[in-house]
PDB file of C-alpha atoms in Angstrom:
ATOM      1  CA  UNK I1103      80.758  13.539  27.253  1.00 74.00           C
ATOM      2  CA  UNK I1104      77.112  12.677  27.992  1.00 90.00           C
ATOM      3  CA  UNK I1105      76.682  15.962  30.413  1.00 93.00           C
ATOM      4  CA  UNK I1106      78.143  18.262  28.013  1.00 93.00           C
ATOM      5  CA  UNK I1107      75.981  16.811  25.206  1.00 93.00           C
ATOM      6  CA  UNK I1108      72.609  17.185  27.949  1.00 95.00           C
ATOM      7  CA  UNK I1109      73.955  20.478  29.187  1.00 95.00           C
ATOM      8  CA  UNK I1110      74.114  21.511  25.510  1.00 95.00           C
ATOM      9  CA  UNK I1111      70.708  20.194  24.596  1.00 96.00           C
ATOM     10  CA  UNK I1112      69.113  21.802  27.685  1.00 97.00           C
ATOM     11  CA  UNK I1113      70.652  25.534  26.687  1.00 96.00           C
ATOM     12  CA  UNK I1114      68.793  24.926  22.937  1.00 97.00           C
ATOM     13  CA  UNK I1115      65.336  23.697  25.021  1.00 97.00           C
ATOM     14  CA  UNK I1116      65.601  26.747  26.976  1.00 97.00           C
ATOM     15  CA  UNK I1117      66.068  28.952  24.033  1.00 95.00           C
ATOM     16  CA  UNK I1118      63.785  27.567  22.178  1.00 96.00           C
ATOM     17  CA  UNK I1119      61.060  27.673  25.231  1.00 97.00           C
ATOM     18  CA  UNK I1120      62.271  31.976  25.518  1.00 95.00           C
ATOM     19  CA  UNK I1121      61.538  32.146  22.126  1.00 94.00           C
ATOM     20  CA  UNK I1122      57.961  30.441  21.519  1.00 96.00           C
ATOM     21  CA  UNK I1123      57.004  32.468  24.640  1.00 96.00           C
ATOM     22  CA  UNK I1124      58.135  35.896  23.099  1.00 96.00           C
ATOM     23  CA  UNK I1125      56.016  34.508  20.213  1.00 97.00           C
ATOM     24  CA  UNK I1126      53.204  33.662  22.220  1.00 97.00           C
ATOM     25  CA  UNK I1127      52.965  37.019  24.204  1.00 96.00           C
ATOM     26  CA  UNK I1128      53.378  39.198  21.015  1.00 96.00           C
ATOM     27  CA  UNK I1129      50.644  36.743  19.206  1.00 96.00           C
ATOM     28  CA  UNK I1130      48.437  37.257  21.798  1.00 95.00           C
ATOM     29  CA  UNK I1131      48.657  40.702  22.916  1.00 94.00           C
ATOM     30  CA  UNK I1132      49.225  42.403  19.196  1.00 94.00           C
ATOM     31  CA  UNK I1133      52.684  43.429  19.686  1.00 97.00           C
ATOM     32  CA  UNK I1134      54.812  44.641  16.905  1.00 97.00           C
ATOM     33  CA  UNK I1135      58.254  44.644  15.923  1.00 97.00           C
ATOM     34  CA  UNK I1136      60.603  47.354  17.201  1.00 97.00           C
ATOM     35  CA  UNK I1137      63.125  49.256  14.960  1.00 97.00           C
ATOM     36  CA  UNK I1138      66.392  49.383  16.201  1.00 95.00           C
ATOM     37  CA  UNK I1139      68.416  53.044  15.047  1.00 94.00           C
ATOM     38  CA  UNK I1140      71.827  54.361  15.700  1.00 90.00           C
ATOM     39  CA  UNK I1141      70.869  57.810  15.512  1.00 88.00           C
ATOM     40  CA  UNK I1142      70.184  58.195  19.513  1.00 90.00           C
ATOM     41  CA  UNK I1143      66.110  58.579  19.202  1.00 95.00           C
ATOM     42  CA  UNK I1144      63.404  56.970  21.133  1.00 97.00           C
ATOM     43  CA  UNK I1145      60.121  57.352  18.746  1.00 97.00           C
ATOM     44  CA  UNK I1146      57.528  55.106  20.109  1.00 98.00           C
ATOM     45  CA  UNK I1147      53.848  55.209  18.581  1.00 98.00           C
ATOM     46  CA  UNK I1148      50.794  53.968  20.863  1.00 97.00           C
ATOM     47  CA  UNK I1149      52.996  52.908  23.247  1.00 97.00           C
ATOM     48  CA  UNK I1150      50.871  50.573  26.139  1.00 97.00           C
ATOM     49  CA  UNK I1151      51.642  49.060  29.613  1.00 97.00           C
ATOM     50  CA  UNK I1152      51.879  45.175  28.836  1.00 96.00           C
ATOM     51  CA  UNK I1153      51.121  44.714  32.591  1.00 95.00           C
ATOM     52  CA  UNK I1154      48.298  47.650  33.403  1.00 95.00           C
ATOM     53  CA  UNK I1155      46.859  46.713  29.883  1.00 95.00           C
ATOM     54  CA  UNK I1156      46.837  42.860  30.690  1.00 92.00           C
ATOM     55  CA  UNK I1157      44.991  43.694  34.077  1.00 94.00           C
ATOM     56  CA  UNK I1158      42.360  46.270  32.712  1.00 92.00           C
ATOM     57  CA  UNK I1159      42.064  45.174  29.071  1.00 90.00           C
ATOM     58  CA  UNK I1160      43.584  46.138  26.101  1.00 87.00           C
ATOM     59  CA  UNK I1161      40.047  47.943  24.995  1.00 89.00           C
ATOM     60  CA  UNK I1162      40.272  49.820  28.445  1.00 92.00           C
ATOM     61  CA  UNK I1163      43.739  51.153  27.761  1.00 95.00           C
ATOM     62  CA  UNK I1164      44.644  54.728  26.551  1.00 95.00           C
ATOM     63  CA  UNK I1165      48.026  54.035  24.368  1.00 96.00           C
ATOM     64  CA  UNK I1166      50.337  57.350  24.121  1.00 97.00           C
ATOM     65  CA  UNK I1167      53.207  58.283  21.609  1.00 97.00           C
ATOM     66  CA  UNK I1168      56.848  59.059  22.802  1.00 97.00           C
ATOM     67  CA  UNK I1169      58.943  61.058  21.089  1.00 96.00           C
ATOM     68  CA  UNK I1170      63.238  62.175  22.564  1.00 96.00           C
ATOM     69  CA  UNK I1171      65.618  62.392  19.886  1.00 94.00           C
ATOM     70  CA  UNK I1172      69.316  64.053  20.126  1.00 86.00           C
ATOM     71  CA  UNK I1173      68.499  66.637  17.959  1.00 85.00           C
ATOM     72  CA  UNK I1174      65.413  68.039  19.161  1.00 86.00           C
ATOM     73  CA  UNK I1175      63.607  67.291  22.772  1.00 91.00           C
ATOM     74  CA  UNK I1176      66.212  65.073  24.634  1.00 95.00           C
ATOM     75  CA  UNK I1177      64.215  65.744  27.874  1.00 96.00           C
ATOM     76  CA  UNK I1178      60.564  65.625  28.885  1.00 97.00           C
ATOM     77  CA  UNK I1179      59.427  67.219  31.882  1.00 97.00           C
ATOM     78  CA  UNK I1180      55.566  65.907  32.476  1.00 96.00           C
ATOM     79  CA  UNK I1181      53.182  67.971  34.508  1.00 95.00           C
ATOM     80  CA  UNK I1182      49.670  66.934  35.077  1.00 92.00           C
ATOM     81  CA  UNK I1183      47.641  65.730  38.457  1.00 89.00           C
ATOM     82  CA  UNK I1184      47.795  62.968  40.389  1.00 87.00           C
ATOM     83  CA  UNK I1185      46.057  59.434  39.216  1.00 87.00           C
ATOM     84  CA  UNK I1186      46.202  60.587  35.161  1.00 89.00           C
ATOM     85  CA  UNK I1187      48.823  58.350  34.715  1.00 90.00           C
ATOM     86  CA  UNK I1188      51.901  59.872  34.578  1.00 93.00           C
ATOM     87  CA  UNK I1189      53.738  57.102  36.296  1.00 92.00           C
ATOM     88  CA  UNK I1190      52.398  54.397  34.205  1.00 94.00           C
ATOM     89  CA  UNK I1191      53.157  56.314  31.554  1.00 96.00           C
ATOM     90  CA  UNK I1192      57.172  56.074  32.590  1.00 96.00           C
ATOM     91  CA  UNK I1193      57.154  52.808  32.939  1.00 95.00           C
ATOM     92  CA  UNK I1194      55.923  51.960  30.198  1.00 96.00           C
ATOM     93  CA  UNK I1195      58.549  53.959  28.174  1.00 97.00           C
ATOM     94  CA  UNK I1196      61.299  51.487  30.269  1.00 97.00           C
ATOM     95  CA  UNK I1197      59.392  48.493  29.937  1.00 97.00           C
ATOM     96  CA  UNK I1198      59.037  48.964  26.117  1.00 98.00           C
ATOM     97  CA  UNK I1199      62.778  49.666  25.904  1.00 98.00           C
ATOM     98  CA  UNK I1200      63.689  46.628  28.065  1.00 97.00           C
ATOM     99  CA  UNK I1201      61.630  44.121  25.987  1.00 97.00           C
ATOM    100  CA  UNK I1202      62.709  45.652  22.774  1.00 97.00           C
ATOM    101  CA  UNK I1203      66.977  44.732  23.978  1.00 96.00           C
ATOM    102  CA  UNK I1204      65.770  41.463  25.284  1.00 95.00           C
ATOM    103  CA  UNK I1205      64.682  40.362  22.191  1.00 94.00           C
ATOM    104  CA  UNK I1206      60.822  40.633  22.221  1.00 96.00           C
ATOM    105  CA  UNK I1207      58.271  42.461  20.447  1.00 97.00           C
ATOM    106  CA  UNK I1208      56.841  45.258  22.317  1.00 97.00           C
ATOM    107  CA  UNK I1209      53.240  46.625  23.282  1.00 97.00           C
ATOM    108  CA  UNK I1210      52.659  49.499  20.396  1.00 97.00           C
ATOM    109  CA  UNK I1211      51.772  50.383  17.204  1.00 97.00           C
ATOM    110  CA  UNK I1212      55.261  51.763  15.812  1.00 97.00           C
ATOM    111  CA  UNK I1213      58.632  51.709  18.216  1.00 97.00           C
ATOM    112  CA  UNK I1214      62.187  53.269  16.458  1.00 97.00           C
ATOM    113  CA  UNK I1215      64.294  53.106  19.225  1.00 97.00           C
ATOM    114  CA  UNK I1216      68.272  53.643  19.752  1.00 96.00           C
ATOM    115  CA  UNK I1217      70.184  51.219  22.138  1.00 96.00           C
ATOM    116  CA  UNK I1218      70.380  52.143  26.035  1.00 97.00           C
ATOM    117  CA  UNK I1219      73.574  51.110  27.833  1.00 96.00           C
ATOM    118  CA  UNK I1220      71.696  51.715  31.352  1.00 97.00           C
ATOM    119  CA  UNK I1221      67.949  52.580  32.931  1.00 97.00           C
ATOM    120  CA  UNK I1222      67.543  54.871  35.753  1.00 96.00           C
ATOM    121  CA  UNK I1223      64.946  55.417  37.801  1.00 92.00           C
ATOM    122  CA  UNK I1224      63.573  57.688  41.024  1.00 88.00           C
ATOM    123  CA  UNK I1225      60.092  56.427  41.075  1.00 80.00           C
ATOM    124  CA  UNK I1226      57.622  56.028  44.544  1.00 72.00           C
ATOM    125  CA  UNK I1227      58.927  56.359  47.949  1.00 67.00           C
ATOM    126  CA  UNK I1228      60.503  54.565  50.330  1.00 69.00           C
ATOM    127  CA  UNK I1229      63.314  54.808  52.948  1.00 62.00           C
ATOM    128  CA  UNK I1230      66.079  52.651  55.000  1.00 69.00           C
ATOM    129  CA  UNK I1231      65.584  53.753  58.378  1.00 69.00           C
ATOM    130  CA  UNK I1232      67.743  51.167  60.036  1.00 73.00           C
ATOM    131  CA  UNK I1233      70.751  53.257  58.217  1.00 72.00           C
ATOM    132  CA  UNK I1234      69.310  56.179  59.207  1.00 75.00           C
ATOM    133  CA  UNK I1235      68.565  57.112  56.038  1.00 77.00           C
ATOM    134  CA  UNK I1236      64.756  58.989  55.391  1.00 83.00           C
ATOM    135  CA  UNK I1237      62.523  58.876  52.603  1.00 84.00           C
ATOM    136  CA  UNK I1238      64.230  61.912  51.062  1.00 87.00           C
ATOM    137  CA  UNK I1239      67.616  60.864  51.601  1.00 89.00           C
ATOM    138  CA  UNK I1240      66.929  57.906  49.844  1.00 87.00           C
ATOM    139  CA  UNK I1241      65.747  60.012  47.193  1.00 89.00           C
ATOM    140  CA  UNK I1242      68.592  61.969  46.750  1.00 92.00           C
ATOM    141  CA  UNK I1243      71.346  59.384  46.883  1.00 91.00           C
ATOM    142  CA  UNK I1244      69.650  57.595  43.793  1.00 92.00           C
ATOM    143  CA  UNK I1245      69.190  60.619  42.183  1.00 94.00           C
ATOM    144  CA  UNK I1246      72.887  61.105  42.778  1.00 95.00           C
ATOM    145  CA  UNK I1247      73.797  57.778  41.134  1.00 95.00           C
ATOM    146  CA  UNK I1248      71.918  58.292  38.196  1.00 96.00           C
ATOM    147  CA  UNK I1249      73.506  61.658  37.781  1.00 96.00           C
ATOM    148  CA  UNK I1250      77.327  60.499  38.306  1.00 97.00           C
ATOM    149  CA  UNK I1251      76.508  56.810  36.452  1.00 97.00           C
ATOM    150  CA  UNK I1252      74.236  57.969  33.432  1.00 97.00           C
ATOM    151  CA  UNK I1253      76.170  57.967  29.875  1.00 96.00           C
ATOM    152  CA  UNK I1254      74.707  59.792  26.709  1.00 95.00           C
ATOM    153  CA  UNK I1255      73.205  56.799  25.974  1.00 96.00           C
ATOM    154  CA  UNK I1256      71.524  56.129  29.188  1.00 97.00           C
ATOM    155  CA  UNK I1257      67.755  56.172  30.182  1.00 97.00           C
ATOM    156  CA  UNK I1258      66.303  58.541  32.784  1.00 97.00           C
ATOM    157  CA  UNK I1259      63.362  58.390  34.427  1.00 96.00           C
ATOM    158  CA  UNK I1260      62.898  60.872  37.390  1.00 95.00           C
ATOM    159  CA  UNK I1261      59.173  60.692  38.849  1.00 92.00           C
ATOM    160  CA  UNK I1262      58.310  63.566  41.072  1.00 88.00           C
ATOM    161  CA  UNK I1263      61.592  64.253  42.495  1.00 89.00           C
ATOM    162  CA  UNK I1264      62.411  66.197  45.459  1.00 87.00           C
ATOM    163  CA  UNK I1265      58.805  67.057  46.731  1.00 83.00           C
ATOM    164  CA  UNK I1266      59.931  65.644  50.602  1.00 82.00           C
ATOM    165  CA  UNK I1267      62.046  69.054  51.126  1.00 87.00           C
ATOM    166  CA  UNK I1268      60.561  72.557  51.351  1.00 88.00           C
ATOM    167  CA  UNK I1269      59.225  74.024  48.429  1.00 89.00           C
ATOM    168  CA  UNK I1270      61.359  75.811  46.929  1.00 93.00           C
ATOM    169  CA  UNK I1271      64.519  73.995  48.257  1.00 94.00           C
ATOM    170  CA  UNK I1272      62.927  71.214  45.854  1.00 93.00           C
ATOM    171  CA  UNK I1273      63.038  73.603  43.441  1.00 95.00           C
ATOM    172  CA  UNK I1274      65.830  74.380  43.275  1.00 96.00           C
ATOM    173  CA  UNK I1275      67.234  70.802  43.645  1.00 95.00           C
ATOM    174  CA  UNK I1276      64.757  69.594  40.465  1.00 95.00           C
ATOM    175  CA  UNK I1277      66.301  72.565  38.080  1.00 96.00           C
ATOM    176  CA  UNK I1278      69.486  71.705  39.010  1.00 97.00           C
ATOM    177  CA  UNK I1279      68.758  67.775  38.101  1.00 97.00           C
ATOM    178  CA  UNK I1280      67.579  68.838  34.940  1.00 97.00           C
ATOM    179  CA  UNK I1281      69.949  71.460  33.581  1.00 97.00           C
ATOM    180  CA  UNK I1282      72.796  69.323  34.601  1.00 97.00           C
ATOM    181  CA  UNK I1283      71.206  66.399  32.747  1.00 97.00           C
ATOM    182  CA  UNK I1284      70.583  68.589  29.762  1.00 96.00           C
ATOM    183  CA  UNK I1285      74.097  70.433  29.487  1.00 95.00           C
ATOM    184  CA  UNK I1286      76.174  67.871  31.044  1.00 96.00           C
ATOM    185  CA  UNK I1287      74.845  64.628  30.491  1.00 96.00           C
ATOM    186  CA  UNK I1288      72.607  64.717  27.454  1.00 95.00           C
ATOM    187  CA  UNK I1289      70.620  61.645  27.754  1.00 96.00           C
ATOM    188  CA  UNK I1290      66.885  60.720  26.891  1.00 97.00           C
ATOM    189  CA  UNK I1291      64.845  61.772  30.131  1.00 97.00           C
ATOM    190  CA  UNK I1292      61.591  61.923  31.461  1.00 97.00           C
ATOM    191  CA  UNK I1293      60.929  64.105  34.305  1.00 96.00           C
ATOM    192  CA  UNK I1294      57.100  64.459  35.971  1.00 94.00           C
ATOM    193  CA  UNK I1295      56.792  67.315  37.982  1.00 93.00           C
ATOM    194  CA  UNK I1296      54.470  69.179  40.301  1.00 91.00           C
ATOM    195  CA  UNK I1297      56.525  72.299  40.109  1.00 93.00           C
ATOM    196  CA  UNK I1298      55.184  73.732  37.487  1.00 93.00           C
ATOM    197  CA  UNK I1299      57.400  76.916  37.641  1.00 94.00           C
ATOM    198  CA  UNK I1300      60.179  74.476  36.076  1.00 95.00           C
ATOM    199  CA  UNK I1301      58.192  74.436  33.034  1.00 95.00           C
ATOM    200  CA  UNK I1302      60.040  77.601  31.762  1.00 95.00           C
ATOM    201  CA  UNK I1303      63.003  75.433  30.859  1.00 96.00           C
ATOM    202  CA  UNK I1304      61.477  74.606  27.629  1.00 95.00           C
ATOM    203  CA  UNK I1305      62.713  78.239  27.489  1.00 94.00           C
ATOM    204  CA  UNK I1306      66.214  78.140  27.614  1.00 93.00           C
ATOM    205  CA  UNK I1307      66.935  76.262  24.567  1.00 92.00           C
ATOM    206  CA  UNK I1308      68.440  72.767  26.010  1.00 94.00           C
ATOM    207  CA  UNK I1309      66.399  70.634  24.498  1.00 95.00           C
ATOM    208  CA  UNK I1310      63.614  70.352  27.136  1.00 96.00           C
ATOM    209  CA  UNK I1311      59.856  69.651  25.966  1.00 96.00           C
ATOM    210  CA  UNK I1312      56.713  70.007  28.239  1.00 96.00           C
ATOM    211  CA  UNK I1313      54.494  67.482  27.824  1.00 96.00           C
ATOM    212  CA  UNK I1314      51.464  66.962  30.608  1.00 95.00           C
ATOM    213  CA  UNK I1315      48.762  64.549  31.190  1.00 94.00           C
ATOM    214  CA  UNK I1316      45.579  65.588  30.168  1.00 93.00           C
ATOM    215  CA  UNK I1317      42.621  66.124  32.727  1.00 90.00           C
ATOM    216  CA  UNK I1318      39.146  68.344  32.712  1.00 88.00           C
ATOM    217  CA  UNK I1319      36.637  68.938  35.353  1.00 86.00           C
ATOM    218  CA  UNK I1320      33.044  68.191  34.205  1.00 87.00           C
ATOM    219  CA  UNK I1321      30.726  69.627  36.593  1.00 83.00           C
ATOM    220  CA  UNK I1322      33.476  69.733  39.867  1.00 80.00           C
ATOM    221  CA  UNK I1323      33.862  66.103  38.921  1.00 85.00           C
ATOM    222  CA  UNK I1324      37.745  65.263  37.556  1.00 87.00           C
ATOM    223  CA  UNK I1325      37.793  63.019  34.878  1.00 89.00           C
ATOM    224  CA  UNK I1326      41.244  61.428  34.140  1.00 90.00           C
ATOM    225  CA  UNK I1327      41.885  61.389  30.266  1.00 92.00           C
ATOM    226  CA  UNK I1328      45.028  59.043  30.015  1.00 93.00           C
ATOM    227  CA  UNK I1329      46.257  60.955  27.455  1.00 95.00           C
ATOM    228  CA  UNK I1330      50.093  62.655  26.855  1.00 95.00           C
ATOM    229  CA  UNK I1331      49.638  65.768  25.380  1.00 95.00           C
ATOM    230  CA  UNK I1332      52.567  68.390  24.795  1.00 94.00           C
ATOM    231  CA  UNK I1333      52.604  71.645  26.874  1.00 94.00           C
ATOM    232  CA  UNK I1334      52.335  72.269  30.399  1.00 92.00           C
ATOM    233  CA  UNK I1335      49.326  70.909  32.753  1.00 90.00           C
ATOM    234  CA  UNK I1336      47.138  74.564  33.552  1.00 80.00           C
ATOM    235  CA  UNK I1337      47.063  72.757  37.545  1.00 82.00           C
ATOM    236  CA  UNK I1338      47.583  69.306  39.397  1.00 84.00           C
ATOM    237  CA  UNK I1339      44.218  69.217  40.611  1.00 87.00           C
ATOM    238  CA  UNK I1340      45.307  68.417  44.302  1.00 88.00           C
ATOM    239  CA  UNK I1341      41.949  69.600  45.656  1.00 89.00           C
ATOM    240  CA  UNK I1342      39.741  67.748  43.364  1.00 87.00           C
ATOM    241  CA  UNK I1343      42.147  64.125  43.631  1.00 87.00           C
ATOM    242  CA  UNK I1344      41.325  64.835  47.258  1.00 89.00           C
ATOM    243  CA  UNK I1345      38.032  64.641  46.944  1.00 88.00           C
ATOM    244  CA  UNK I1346      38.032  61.316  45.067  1.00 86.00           C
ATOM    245  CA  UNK I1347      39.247  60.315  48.394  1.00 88.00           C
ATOM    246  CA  UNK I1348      36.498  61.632  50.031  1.00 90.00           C
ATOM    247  CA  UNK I1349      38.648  64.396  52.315  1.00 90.00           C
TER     248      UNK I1349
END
């Protein structure tokens, strides 16, 4: 009787400790409380990295709106250069969406969001050579599970897909991704891109936005904005991110 009753006690302690600490963080870090809607729409206002903005400050920190909804854009495909944040960006989208089902507040002004049955994501590099298995092979068999697994009420998040191929077999692979996702699929997605000749599936009328991350060179100097704006990046600024890196 005595190790149910301690068992029993212990399971309250630890709820209680998940609790104060969801508290604590939100307290501390001016999170707010997230909507919940049945209407399948992800509407997310001044949306921040809890992680990047804990590291760099929360004064340092650009904050950027989200907006997929069935009815309108159900896909965003994100051009911009290198280093303006499009990858934090994504994450941040998940991470907001995770916190929000576990229970917590989450790091923006205003967050509506519908319930997601799964995340995917295709995000950095990396490959299992021991299984013979190369960077883009790696690639393409997640990308493959997300495509088979995801439901309507699944989350996407494809980051820069299908660049370790020739150019316009990566093309042709990324338009593929994304019309299937759109006709076939229909879940929330975000797709960054460097190919900006996808951009023209905003086009086609399957609910596809552009959005792109904003940049501007100030005398041959590129200075990173942070911000999410919609319609399609003018260039990705290879040339002047490699100069940053002194090439």
């Amino acid at each position: 009787d005595n190790i149910y009753r301690i068992q029993n006690v212990a399971k309250i302690i630890a709820n209680i400790d998940v609790f104060t600490s969801f508290a604590t963080v939100a307290d501390l870090n001016n999170y707010v409380k997230p909507n919940i809607n049945d209407n399948n729409k992800l509407d997310i206002k001044n949306g921040r990295h809890p992680v990047v903005e804990n590291i760099v400050g929360e004064e340092n920190f650009v904050p950027n709106d989200t907006y997929l909804s069935d009815d309108e854009n159900i896909i965003n495909i994100i051009t911009g250069p290198n280093m303006a944040g499009k990858s934090t960006y994504m994450r941040q989208v998940a991470l907001i969406v995770i916190m929000a089902q576990i229970g917590s507040f989450v790091p923006a002004k205003y967050a509506n969001l519908t319930i997601f049955d799964q995340i995917f994501t295709r995000i950095g590099a990396s490959d299992d050579l021991i299984s013979g298995q190369s960077t883009f092979m790696v690639e393409m068999l997640e990308a493959n599970n997300a495509l088979r697994f995801a439901s309507e009420k699944s989350l996407i998040l494809f980051d820069e897909i299908c660049r370790g191929t020739a150019t316009f077999d990566g093309m042709a692979i990324a338009q593929a991704m994304i019309e299937y996702i759109a006709s076939e699929i229909h879940c929330m997605t975000l797709f960054s891109t460097h190919y900006h000749e996808l951009t023209f599936l905003e086009d086609k009328g399957l609910g596809i936005q552009n959005v792109h991350a904003s940049a501007r060179v100030d005398n041959d100097h590129l200075v990173f904005e942070y911000l999410i704006k919609k319609g399609r990046s003018n260039k990705s600024y290879g040339v002047n991110v490699a100069k940053l890196a002194k090439l």
